[in-house]
Every structure is written in structure tokens, then in C-alpha cells.
mmCIF file of C-alpha atoms in Angstrom:
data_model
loop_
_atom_site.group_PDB
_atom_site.id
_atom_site.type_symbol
_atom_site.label_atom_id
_atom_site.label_comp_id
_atom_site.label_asym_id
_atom_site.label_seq_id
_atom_site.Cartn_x
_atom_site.Cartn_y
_atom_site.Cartn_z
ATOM 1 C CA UNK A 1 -44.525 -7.803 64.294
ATOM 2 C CA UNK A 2 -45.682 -5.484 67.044
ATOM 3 C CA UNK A 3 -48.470 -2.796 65.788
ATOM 4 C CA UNK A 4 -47.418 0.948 65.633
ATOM 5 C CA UNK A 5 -49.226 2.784 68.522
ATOM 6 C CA UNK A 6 -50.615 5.379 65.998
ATOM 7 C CA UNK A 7 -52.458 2.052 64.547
ATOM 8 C CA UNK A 8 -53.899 0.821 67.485
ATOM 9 C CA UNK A 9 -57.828 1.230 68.476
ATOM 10 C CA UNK A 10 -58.326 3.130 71.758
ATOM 11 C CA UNK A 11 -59.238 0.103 73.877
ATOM 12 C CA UNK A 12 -56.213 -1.969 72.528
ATOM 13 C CA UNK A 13 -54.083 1.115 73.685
ATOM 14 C CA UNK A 14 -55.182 1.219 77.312
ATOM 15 C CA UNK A 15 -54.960 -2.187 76.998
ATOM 16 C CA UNK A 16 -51.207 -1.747 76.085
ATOM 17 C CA UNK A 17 -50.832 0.979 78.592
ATOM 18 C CA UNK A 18 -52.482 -1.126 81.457
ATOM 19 C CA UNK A 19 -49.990 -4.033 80.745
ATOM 20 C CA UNK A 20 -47.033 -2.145 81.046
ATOM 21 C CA UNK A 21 -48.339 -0.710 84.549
ATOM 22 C CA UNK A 22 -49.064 -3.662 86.069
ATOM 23 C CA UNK A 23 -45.458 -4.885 84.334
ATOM 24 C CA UNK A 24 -43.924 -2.018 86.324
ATOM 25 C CA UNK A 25 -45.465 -2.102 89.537
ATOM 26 C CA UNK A 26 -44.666 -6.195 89.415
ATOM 27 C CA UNK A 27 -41.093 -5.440 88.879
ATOM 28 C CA UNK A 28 -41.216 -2.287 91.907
ATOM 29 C CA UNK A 29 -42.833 -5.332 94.463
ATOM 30 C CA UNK A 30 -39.939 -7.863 93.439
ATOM 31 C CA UNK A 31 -37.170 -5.673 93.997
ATOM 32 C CA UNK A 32 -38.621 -3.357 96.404
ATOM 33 C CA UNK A 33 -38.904 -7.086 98.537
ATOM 34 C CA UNK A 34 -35.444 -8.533 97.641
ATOM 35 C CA UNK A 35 -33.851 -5.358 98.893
ATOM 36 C CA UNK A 36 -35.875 -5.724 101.715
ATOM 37 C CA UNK A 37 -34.777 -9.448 102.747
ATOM 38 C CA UNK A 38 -31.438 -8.689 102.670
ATOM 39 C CA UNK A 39 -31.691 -6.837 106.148
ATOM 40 C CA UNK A 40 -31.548 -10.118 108.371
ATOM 41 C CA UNK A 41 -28.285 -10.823 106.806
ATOM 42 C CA UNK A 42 -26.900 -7.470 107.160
ATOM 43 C CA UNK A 43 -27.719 -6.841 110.574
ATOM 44 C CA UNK A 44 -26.405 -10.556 111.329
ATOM 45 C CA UNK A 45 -23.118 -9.841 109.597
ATOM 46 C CA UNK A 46 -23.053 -6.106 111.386
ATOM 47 C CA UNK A 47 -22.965 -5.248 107.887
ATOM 48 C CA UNK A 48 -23.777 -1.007 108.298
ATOM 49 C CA UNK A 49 -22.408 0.231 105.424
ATOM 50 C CA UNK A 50 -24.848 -2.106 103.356
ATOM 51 C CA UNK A 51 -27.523 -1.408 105.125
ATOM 52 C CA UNK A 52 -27.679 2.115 104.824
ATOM 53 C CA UNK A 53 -26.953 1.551 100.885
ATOM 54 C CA UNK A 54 -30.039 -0.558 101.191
ATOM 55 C CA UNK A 55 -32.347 2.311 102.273
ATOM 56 C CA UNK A 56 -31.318 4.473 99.846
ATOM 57 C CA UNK A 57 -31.539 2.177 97.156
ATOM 58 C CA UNK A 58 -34.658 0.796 97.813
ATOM 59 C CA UNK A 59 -35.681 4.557 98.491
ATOM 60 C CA UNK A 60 -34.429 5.343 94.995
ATOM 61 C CA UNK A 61 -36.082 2.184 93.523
ATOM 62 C CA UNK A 62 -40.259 3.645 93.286
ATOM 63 C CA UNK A 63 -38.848 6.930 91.170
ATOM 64 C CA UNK A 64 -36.950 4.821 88.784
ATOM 65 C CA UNK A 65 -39.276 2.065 87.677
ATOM 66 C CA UNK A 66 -41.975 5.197 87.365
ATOM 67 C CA UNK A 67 -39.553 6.876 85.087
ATOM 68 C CA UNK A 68 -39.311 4.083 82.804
ATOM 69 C CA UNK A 69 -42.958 3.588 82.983
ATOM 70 C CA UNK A 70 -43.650 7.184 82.809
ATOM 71 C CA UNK A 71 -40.862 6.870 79.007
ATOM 72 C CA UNK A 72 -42.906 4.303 78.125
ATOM 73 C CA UNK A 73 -46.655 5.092 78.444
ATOM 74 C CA UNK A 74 -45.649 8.346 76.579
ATOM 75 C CA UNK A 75 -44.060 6.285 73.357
ATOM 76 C CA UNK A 76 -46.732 4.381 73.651
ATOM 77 C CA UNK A 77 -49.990 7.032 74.056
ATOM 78 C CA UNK A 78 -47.810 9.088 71.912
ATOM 79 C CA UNK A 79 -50.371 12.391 70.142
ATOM 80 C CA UNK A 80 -53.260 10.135 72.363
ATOM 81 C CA UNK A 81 -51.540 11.037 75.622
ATOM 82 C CA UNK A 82 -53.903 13.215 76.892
ATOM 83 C CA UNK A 83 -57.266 11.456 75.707
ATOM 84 C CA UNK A 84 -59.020 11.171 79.358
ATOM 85 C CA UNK A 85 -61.262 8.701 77.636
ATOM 86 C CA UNK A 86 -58.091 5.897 76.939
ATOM 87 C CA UNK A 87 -56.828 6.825 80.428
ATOM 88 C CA UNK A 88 -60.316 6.111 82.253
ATOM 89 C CA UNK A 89 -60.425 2.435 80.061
ATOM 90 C CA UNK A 90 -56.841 2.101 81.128
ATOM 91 C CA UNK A 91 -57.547 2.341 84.400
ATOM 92 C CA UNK A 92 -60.041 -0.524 84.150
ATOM 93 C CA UNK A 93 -57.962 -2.232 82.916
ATOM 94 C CA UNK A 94 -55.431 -2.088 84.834
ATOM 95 C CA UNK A 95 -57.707 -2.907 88.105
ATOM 96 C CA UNK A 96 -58.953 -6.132 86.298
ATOM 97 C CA UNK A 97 -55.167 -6.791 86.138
ATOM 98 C CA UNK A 98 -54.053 -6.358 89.728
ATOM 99 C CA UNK A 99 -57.502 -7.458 91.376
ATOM 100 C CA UNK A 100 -55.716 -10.571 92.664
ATOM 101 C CA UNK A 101 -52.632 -8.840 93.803
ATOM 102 C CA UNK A 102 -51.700 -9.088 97.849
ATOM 103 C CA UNK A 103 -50.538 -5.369 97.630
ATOM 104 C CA UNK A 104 -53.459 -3.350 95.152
ATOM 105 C CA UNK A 105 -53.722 -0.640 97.652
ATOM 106 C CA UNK A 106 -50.024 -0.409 96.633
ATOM 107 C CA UNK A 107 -50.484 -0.556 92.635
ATOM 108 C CA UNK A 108 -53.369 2.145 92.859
ATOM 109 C CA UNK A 109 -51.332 4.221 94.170
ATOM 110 C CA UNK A 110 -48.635 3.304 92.030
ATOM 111 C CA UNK A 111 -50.916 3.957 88.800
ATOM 112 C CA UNK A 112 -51.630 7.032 90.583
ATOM 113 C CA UNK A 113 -48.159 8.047 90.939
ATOM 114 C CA UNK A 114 -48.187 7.992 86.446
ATOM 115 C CA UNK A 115 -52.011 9.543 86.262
ATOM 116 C CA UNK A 116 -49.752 12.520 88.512
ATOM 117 C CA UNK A 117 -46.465 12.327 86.584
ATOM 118 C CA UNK A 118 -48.586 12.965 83.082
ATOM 119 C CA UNK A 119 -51.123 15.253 84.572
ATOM 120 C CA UNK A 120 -49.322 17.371 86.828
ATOM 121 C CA UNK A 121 -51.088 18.860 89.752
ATOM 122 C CA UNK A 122 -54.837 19.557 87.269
ATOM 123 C CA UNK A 123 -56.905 18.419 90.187
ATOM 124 C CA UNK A 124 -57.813 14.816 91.493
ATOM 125 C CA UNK A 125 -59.956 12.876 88.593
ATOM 126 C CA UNK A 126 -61.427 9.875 90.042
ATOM 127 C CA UNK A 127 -62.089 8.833 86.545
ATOM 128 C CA UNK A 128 -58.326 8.072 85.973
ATOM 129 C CA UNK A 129 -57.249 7.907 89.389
ATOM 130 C CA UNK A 130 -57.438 5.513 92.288
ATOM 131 C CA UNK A 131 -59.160 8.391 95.122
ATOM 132 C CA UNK A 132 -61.240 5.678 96.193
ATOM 133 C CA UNK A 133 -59.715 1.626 95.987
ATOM 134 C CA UNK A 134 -61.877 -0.448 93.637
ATOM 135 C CA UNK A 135 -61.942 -3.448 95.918
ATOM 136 C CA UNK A 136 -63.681 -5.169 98.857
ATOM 137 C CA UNK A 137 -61.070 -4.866 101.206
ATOM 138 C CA UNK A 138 -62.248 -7.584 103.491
ATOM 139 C CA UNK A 139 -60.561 -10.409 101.005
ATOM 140 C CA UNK A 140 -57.128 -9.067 102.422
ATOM 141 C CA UNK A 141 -57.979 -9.785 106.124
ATOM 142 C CA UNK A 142 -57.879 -13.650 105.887
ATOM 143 C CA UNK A 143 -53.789 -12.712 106.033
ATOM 144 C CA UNK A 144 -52.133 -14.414 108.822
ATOM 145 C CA UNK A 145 -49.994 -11.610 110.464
ATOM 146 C CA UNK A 146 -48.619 -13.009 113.595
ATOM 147 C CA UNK A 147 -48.497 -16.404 115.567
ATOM 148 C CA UNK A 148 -49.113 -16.961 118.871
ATOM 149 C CA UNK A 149 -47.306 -18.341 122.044
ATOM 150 C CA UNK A 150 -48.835 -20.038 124.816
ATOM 151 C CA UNK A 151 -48.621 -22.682 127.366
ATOM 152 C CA UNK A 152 -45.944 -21.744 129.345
ATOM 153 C CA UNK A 153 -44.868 -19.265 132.293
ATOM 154 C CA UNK A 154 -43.880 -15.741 130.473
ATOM 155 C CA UNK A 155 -40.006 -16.689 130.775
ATOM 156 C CA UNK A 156 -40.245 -19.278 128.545
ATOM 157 C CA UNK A 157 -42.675 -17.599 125.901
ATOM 158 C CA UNK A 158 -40.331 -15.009 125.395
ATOM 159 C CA UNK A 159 -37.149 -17.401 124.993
ATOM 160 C CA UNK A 160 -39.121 -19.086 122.554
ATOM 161 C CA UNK A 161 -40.283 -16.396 120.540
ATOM 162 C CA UNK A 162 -37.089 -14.966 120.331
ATOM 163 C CA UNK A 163 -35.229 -17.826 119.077
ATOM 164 C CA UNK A 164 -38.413 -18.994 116.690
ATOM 165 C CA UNK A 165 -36.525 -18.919 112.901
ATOM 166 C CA UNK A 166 -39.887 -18.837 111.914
ATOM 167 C CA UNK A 167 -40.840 -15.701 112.907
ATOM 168 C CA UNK A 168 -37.793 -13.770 111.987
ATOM 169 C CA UNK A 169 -35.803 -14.803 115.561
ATOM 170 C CA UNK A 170 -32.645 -15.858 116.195
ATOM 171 C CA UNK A 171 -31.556 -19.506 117.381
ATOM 172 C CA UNK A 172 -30.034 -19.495 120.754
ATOM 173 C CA UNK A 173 -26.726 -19.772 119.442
ATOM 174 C CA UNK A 174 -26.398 -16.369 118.074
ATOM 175 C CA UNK A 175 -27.652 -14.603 121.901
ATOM 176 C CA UNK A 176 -25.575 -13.362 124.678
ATOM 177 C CA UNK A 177 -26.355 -13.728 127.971
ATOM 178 C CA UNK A 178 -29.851 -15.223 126.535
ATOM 179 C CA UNK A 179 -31.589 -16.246 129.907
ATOM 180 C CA UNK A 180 -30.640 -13.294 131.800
ATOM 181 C CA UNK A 181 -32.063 -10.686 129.703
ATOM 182 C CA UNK A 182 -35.407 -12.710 129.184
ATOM 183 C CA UNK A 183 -35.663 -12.907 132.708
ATOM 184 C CA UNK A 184 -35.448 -9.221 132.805
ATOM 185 C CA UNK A 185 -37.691 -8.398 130.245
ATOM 186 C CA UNK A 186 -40.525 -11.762 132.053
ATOM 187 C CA UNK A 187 -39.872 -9.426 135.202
ATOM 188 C CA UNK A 188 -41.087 -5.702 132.994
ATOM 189 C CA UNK A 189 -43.490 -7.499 131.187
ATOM 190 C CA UNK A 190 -45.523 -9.044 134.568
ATOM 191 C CA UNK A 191 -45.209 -5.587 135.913
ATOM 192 C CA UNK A 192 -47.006 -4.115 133.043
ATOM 193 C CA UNK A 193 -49.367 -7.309 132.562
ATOM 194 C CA UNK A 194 -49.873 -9.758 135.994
ATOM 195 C CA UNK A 195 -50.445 -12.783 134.770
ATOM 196 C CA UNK A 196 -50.409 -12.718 130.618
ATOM 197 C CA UNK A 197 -51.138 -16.256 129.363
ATOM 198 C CA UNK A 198 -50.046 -15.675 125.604
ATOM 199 C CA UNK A 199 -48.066 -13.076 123.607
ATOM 200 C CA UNK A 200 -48.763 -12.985 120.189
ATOM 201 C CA UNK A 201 -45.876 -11.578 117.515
ATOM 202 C CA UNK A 202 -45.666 -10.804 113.870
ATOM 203 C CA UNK A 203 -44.501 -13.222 111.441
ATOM 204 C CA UNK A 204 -41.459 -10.986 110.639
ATOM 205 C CA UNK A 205 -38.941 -8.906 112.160
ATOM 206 C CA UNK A 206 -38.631 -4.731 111.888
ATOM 207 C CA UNK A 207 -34.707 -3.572 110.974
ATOM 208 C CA UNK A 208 -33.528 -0.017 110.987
ATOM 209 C CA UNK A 209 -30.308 1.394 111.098
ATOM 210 C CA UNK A 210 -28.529 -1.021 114.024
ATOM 211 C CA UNK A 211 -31.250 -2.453 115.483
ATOM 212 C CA UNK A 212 -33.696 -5.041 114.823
ATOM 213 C CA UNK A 213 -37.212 -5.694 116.411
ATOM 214 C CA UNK A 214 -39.359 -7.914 117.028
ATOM 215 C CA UNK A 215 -43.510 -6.808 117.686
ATOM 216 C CA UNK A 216 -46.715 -7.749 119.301
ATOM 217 C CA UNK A 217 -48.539 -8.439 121.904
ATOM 218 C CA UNK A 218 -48.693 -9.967 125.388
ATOM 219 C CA UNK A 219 -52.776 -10.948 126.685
ATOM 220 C CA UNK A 220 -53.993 -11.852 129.678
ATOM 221 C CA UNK A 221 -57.643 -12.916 128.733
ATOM 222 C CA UNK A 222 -59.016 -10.084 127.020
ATOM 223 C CA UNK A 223 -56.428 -7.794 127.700
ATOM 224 C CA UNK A 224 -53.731 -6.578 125.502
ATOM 225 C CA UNK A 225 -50.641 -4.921 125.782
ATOM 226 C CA UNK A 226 -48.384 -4.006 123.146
ATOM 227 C CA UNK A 227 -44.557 -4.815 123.235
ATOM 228 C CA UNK A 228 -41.566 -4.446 120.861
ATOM 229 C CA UNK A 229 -38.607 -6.609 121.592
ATOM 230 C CA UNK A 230 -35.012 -4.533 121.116
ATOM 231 C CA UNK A 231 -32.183 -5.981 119.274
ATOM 232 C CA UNK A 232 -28.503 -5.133 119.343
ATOM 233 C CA UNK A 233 -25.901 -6.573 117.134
ATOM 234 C CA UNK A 234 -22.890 -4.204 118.964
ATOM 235 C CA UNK A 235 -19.798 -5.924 118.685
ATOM 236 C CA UNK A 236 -18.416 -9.360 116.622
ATOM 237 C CA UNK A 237 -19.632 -11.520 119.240
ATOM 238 C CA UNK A 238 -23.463 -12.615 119.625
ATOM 239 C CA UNK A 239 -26.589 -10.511 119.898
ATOM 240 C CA UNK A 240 -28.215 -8.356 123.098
ATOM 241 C CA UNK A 241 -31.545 -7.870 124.005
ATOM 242 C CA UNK A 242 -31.466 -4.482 124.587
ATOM 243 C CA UNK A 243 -34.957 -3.520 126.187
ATOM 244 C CA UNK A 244 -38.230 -4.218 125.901
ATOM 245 C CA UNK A 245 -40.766 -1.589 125.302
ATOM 246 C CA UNK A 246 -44.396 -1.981 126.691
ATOM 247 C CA UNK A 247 -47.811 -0.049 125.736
ATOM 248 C CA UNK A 248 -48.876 2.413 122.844
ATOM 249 C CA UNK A 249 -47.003 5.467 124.094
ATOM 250 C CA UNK A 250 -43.543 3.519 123.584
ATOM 251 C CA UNK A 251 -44.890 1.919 120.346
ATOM 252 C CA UNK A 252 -45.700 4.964 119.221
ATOM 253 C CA UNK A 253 -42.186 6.516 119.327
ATOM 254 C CA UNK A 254 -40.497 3.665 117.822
ATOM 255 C CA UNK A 255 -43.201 3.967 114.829
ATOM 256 C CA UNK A 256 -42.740 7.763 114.887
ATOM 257 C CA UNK A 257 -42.946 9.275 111.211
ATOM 258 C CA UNK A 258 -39.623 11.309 112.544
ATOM 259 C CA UNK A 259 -37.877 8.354 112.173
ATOM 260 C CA UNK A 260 -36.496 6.290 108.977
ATOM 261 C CA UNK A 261 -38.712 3.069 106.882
ATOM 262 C CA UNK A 262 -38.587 -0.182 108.572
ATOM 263 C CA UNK A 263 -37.296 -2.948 106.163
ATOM 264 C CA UNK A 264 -39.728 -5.552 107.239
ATOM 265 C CA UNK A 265 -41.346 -8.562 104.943
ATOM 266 C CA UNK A 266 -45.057 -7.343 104.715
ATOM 267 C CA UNK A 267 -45.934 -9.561 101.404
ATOM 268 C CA UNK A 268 -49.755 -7.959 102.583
ATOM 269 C CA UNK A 269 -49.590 -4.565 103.244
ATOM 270 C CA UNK A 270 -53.277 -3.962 103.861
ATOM 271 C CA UNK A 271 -53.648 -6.829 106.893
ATOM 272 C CA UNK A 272 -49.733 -6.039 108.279
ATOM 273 C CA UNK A 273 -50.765 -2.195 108.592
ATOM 274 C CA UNK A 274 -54.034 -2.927 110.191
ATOM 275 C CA UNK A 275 -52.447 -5.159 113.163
ATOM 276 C CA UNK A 276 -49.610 -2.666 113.731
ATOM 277 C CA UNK A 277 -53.177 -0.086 114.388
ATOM 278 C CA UNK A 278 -54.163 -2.591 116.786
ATOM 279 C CA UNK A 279 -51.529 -2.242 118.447
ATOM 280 C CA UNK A 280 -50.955 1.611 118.130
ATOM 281 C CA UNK A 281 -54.788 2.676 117.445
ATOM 282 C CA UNK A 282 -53.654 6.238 117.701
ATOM 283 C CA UNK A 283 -51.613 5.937 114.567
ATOM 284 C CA UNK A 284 -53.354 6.388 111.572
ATOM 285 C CA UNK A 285 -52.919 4.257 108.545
ATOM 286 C CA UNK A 286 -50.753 6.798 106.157
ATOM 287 C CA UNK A 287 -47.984 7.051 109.371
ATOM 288 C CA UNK A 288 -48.050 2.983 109.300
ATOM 289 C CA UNK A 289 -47.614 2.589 105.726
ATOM 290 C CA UNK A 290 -44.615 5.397 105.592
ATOM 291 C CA UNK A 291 -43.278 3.412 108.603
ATOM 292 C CA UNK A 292 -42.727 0.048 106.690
ATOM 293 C CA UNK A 293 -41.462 2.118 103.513
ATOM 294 C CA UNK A 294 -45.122 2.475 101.457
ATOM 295 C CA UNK A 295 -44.048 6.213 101.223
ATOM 296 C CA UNK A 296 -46.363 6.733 98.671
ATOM 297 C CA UNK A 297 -49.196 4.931 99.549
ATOM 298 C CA UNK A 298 -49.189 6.798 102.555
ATOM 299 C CA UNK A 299 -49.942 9.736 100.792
ATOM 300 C CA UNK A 300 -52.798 8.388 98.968
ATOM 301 C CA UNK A 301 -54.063 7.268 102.562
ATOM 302 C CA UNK A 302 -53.522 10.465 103.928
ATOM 303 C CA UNK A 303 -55.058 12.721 100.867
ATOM 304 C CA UNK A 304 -58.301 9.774 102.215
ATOM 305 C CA UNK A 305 -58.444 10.723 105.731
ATOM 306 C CA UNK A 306 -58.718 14.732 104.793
ATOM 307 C CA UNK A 307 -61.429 13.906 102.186
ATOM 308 C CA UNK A 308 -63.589 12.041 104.783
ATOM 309 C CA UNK A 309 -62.560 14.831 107.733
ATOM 310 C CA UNK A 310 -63.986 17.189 105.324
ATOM 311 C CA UNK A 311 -67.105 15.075 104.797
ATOM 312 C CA UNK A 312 -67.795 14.120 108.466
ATOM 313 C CA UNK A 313 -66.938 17.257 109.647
ATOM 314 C CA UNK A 314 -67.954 20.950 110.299
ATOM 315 C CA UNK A 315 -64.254 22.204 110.044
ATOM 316 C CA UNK A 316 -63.802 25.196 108.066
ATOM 317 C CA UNK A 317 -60.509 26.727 105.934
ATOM 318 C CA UNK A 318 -59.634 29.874 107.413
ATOM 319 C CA UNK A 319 -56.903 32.218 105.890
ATOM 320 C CA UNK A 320 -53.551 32.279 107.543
#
């Protein structure tokens, strides 16, 4: 029979408490990612209606889970829910717990997200919370983001990158007017880039709304330039290669924070962000993470860019 909470020693509580986060953030990841995977489907089956009811329940997912979490923690801290000294043993607990997870960035800030819901707005504790991650990030760079294309004039890179299954593309039965468009896009592309010799693209493919698009880059040696690949599904007949955007400055716009979350499979959050800044290094990481749907994570991210502007800095509030 389970213990009453009012039985329970401190560290058996955060304990408790540090099982049911990690329970909850598990459960936010699986869904959160089978929401997610039902985009190549959708946009495949011109299936709009269920797309857009996939946004907004996977936008609706985060706030739900933390409720129940938020229920929980509270029947389970119950007259001890405001003992800073459980929540700080919690928290190391809770790290131990998700130390081998693909995605801790995103369950600190997900633990940070309950620290917020109890607390309120009484300040930033870095005794309970997450201000700083509690891992070596450089574990989470061993990721394999993209693959690469080579051996071959440009035409034929891009045909076969766009109909690699592995990569999220599209076999060449499902294209119209397949060789005419990639001839178009060979033609941009050498314009932009004489001479590339490989084009490198992510291992998965970027829906939103109607469209669906495939990322990377195209190198000539040394030299990079970043392209996105555009997808049309318009009609009941076969897909369109729409255009094919080249540098940062187009990049940019289609990563814009104006614009709505990506459903893209990132199983590493950490690496996938950091290659999308190679490719955009104007962006910074909080507008990356918001792109691909880490709403809240981006805040955490951008809440650690003012903190070390404020360190490295001379800038100065002045009244408005």
C-alpha cells in the first residue's frame, strides 16, 4: 500500500515529486512527437483540416500534461508545498533522472514551467530552477542531423535528395513534372553557387500549413550556401516543387518567429537547433526552438541570452 504523503521523509518526497516530473515530461515528448509524425501523411493526403487540428492540439498538449502535473505535485507536497529545501532535492533529482534524455534542455524547462506554475512570478531561484542547464552539452553534438549528397552533377543531387524516403522525400512517383523543376532549381542553385560538389540536407522534412520543406545546404569546397526546397501538394494529382530558396536572408524569412511552429521530427533538439544556426547564424537559438514548436524552451533560451547581454555588456535600463 502506497505511503500517505504527510508520512513520507523529505528526500522520499522529492523523490516522489521528481518521478512524477520526469513521468510527465516523458508522456509531453511521446505525444508531442506522434502528433508531430502525422504531418507527412496529412500533407500527402491534402488533409488541411487535420493539419490545422494538429497545431492546435499539439499547441494545447504542453499546458495540459503541466496541469495534471501541476494537480499532482500539489496532492502530493500537500502542507510541504512550499518547503524550498524538498524543491531544491527535487530538482536533483529530477536531473539525475533525465541526464540521459535526447531532449533535457527540453525537461528543464519543462520542470521550470511547474517551479513557475507553484511559485508565481517570486523571482528566478536557481536553487529550484533550471537558469543554467546542469549538463555538458557537448554529449548532444555526436547527433547526426543531416546526410550528405555527392558524386554527381547538381541535377542529379537534387533529384535524389528529393525522392530519398530516408530523409523525409518523396519517391518519384508522387512528383509532377519532376525533371523539369529540378532542372530549374540545378539552374538557381549554380547561379548562387558555380560549381557546388555536395549539398547536404536534414534527416527530416519541415511542414506548415500547405507546404512542406526540405533544408540544407549546397558546398562547393569550403563554401556554404543555405537552401530550403518548397513543396506544394495543390490539387489531387502529384506534388510541385514550388521554388527553391537560396542564402540566410531567404532562410531567415521562412524561419521568421512571425510565422507558425514547424512540425518537424527533431528526436534531438539541442544538435537540430544548432545546424539550423549554421545555416541562419543570425538567428538566435530561442527564435529556432519556437520555430520547430519548443515554445517554451525558447523562453528559457531567451531569459539566457538577456542574462549574459547583461553580463558582457555595458547596456544600461533607462526609464521609458
Amino acid at each position: 500500500m502506497a505511503s500517505e504523503p504527510s508520512s513520507l521523509t523529505d528526500s522520499r518526497l522529492a523523490a516522489l515529486c521528481a518521478e512524477a516530473a520526469r513521468d510527465a515530461v516523458v508522456e509531453n515528448e511521446r505525444h508531442f512527437d506522434e502528433i508531430t509524425r502525422r504531418a507527412r501523411d496529412r500533407f500527402l493526403a491534402r488533409d488541411w483540416r487535420g493539419s490545422f487540428d494538429d497545431s492546435r492540439e499539439r499547441l494545447r498538449l504542453y499546458s495540459l500534461i503541466l496541469d495534471s502535473l501541476t494537480n499532482r505535485t500539489c496532492e502530493l507536497m500537500a502542507d510541504r508545498l512550499d518547503h524550498r529545501s524538498i524543491w531544491k532535492a527535487t530538482k536533483a533529482a529530477y536531473s539525475a533522472l533525465i541526464a540521459k534524455s535526447d531532449r533535457w534542455e527540453i525537461a528543464e524547462s519543462f520542470f521550470n514551467s511547474l517551479t513557475r506554475r507553484i511559485f508565481a512570478t517570486e523571482g528566478v531561484n536557481q536553487a529550484i530552477e533550471f537558469v543554467d542547464t546542469d549538463f555538458d552539452v557537448s554529449a548532444s553534438e555526436q547527433h547526426e542531423i543531416a546526410r550528405t549528397y555527392s558524386g554527381g552533377t547538381v541535377t542529379k543531387l537534387i533529384t535524389e535528395l528529393l525522392t530519398d524516403e530516408s530523409v523525409g522525400g518523396f519517391v518519384a512517383e508522387h512528383w509532377r513534372n519532376l525533371r523539369e523543376s529540378v532542372e530549374l532549381a540545378a539552374k538557381r542553385l549554380d547561379a548562387a553557387l558555380s560549381g557546388a560538389d555536395r549539398i547536404e540536407i536534414i534527416r527530416a522534412v519541415f511542414y506548415r500549413g500547405r507546404g512542406a520543406y526540405i533544408v540544407g545546404r549546397a558546398l562547393r569546397g569550403d563554401t556554404p550556401v543555405s537552401i530550403a526546397f518548397a513543396l506544394s501538394h495543390p490539387d489531387e494529382s502529384d506534388l510541385i516543387l514550388d521554388a527553391l530558396l537560396i542564402g540566410e536572408a531567404d532562410l531567415a524569412i521562412l524561419f521568421s518567429f512571425t510565422r507558425a511552429y514547424f512540425r518537424v521530427d527533431a528526436p534531438c533538439p539541442f544538435a537540430f537547433v544548432r545546424w539550423l544556426r549554421d545555416l541562419m547564424p543570425g538567428k538566435r537559438l530561442a527564435d529556432l526552438y519556437n520555430a520547430i514548436g519548443y515554445n517554451r524552451h525558447a523562453k528559457t533560451e531567451f531569459y539566457r541570452d538577456f542574462v549574459h547581454q547583461l553580463q558582457n555588456s555595458n547596456d544600461r535600463f533607462v526609464q521609458a
